[in-house]
PDB file of C-alpha atoms and ligand atoms in Angstrom:
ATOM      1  CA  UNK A   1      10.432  13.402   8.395  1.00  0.00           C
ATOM      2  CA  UNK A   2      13.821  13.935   6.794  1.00  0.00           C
ATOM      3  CA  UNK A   3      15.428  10.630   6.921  1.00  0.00           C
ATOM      4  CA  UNK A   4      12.387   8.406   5.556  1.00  0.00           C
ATOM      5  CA  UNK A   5      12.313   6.232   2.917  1.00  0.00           C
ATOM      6  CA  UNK A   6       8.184   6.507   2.574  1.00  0.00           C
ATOM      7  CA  UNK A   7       8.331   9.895   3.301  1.00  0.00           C
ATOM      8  CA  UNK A   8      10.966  11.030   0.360  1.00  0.00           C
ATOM      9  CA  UNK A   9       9.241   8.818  -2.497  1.00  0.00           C
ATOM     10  CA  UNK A  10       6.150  10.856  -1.190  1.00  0.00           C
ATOM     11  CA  UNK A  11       7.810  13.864  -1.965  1.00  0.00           C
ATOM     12  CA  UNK A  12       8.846  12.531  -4.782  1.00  0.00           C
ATOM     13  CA  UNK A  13      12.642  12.443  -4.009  1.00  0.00           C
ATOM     14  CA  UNK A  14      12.648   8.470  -4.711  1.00  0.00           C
ATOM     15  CA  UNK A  15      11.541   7.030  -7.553  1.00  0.00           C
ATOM     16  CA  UNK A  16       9.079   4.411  -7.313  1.00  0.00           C
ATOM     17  CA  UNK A  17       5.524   3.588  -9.457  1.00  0.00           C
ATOM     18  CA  UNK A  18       3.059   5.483  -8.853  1.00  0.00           C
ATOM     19  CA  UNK A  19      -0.557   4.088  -9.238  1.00  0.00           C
ATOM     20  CA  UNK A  20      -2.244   6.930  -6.861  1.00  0.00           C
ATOM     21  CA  UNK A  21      -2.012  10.156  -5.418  1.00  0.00           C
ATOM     22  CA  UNK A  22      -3.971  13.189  -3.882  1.00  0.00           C
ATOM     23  CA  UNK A  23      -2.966  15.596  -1.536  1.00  0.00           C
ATOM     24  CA  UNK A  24      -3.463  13.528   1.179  1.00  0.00           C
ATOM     25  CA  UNK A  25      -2.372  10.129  -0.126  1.00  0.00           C
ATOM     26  CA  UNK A  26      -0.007   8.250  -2.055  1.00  0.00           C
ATOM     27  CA  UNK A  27      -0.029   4.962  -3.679  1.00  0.00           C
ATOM     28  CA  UNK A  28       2.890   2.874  -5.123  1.00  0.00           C
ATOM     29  CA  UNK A  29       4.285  -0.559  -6.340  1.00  0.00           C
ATOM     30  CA  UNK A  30       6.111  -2.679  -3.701  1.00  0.00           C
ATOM     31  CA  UNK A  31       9.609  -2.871  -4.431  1.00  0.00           C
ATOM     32  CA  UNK A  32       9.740  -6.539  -3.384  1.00  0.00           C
ATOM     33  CA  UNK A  33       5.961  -7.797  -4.396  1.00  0.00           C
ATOM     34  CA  UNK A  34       4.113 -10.743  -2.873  1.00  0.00           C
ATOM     35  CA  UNK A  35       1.407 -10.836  -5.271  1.00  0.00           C
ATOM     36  CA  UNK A  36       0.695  -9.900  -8.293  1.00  0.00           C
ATOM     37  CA  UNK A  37      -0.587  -6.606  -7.156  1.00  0.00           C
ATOM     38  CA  UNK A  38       1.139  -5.735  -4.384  1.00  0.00           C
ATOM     39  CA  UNK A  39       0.415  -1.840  -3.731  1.00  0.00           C
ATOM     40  CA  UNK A  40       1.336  -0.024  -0.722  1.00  0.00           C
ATOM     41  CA  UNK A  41      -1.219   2.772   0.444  1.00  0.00           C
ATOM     42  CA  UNK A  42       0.696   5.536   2.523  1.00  0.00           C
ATOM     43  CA  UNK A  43      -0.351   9.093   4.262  1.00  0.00           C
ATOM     44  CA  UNK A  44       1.391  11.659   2.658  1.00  0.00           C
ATOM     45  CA  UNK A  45       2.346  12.993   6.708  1.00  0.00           C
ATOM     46  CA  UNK A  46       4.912  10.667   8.197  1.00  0.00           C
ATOM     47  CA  UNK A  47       3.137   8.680  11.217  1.00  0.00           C
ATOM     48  CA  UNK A  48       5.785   5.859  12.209  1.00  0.00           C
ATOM     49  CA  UNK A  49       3.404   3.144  13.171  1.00  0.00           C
ATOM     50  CA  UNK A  50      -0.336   1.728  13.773  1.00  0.00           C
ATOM     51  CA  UNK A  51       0.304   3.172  17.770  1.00  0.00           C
ATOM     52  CA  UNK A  52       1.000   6.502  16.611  1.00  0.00           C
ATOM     53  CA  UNK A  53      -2.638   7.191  15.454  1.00  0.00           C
ATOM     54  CA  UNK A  54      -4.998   9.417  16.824  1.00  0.00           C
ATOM     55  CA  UNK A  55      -8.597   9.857  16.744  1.00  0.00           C
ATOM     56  CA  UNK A  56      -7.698  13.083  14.125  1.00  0.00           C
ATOM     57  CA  UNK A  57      -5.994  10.438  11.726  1.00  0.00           C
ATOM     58  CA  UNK A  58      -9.725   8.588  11.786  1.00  0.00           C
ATOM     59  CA  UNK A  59     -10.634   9.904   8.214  1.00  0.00           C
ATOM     60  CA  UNK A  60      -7.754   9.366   7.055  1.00  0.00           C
ATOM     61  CA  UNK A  61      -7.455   5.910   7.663  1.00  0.00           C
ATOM     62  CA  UNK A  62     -10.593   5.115   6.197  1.00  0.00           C
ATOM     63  CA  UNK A  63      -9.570   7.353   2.898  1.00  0.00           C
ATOM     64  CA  UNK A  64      -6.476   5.071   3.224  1.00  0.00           C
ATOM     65  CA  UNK A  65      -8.738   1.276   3.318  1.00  0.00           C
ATOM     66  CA  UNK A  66     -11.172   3.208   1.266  1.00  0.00           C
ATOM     67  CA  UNK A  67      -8.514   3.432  -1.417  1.00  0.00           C
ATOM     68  CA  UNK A  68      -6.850   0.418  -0.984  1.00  0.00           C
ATOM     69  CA  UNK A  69     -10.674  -1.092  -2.213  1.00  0.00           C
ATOM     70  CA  UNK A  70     -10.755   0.669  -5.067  1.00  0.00           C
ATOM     71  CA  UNK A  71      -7.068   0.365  -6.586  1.00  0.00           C
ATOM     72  CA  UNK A  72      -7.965  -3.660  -5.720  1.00  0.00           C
ATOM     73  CA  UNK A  73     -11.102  -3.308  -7.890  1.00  0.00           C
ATOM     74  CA  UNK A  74      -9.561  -1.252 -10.858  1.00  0.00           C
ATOM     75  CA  UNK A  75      -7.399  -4.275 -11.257  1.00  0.00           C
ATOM     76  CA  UNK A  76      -9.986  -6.707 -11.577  1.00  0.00           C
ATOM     77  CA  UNK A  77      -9.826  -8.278  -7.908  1.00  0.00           C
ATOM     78  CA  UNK A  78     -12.486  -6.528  -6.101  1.00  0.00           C
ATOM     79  CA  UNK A  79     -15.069  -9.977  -6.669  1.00  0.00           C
ATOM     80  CA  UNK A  80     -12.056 -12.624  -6.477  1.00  0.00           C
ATOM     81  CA  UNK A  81     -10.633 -11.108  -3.654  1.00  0.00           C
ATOM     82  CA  UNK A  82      -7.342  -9.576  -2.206  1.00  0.00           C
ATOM     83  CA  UNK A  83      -5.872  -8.523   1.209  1.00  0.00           C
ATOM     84  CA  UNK A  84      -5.067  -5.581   3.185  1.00  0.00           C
ATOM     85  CA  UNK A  85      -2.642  -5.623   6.131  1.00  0.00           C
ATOM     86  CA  UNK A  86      -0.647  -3.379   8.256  1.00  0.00           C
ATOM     87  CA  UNK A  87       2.436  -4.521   9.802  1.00  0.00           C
ATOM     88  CA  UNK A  88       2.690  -2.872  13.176  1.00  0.00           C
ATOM     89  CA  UNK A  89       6.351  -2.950  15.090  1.00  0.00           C
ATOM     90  CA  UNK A  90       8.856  -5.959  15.151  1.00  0.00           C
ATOM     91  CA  UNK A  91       6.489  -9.645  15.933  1.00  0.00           C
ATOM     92  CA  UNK A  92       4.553  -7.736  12.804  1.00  0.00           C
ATOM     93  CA  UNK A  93       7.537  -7.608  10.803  1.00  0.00           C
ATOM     94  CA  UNK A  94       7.477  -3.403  10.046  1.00  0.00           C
ATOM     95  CA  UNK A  95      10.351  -2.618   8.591  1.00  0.00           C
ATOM     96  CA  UNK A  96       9.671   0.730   7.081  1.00  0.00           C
ATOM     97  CA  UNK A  97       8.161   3.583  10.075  1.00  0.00           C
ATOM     98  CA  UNK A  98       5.795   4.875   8.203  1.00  0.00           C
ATOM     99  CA  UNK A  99       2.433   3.954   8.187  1.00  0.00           C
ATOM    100  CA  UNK A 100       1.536   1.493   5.136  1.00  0.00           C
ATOM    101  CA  UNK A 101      -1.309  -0.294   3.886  1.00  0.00           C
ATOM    102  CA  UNK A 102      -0.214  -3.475   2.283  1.00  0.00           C
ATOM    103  CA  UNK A 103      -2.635  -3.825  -0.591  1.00  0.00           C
ATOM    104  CA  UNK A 104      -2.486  -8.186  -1.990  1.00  0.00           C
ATOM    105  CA  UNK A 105      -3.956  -9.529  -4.972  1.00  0.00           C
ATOM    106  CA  UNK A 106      -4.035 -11.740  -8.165  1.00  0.00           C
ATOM    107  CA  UNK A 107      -3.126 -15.380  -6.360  1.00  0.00           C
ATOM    108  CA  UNK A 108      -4.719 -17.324  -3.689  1.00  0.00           C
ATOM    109  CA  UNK A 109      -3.162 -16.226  -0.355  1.00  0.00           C
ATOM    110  CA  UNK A 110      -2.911 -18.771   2.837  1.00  0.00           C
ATOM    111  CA  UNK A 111      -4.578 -17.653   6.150  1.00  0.00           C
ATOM    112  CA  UNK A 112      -3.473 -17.714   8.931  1.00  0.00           C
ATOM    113  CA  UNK A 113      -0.050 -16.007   8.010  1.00  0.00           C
ATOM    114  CA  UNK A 114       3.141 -17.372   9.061  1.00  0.00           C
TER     115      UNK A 114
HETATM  116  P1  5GP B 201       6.682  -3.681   6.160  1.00  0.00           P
HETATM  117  O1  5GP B 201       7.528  -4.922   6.285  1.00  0.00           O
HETATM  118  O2  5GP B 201       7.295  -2.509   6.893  1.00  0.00           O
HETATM  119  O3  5GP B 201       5.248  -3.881   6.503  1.00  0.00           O
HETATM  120  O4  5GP B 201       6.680  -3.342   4.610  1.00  0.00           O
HETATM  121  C1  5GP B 201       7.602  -2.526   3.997  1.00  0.00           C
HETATM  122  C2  5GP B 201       7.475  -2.792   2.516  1.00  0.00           C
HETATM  123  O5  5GP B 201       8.178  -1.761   1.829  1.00  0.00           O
HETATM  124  C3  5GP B 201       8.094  -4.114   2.071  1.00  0.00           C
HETATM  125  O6  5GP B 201       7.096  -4.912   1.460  1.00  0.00           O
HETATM  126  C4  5GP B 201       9.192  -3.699   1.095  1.00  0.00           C
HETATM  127  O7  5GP B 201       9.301  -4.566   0.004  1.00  0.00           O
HETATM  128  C5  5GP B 201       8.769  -2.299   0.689  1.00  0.00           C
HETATM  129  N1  5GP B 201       9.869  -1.424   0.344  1.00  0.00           N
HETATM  130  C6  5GP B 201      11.026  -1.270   1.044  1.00  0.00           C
HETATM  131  N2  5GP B 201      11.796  -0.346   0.451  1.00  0.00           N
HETATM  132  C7  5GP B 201      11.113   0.076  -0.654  1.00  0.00           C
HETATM  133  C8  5GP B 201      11.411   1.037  -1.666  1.00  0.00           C
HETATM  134  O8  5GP B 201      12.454   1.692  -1.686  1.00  0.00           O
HETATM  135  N3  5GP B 201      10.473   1.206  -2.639  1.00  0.00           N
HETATM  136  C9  5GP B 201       9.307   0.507  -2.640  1.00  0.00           C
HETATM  137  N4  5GP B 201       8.459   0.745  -3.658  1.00  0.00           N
HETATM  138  N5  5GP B 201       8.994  -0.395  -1.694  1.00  0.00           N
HETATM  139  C10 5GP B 201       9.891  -0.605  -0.718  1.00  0.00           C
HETATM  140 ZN1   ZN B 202       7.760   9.157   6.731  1.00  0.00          ZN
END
């Protein structure tokens, strides 16, 4: 989609860090971390929100958690522990439309959220 944030650092037209890519995924450094690790897990295909899914995006949700387990492990926080989340519409607190897996580690985080 031409005027998204997510979808231009996909494509490379934004800079931001990199940690993982393939040609169906990308993976980079929240600009505004809450953690120590605080990695964001995106489809390469813009797909605004949770709702927009469909049964075809399946796999690639699970290549998406999948992931999101094993960039949390390469850092050391796959026996500790970290979080995954996905903000879905405004009560959530989404702020960018493109689907994102929020991928938390390195501190102790509170549950429930505020
Ligand atoms: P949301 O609130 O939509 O679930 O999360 C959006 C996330 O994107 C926020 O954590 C925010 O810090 C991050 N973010 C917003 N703009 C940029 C950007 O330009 N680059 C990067 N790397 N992260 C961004
Ligand atoms: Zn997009």
């Amino acid at each position: 989609m031409a005027d998204c944030l997510f979808c231009k650092i996909a494509a490379g037209q934004i800079p931001a860090t990199i940690v993982y890519q393939d040609d169906r995924l990308v993976a980079f450094k929240d600009l505004n971390p809450q953690a120590p690790m605080h990695v964001l897990v995106i489809p390469r295909r813009h797909v605004s929100s949770l709702n927009d899914l469909t049964a075809q995006d399946d796999a690639l949700v699970g290549e998406m958690i999948r992931r999101a387990g094993l960039l949390a492990g390469e850092q050391g926080y796959g026996d500790r522990g970290y979080r995954t989340v996905f903000n879905c519409n405004a009560d959530a607190g989404q702020t960018v439309f493109h689907v994102h897996l929020h991928v938390l580690g390195g501190r102790s985080l509170k549950w429930p959220p505020g």
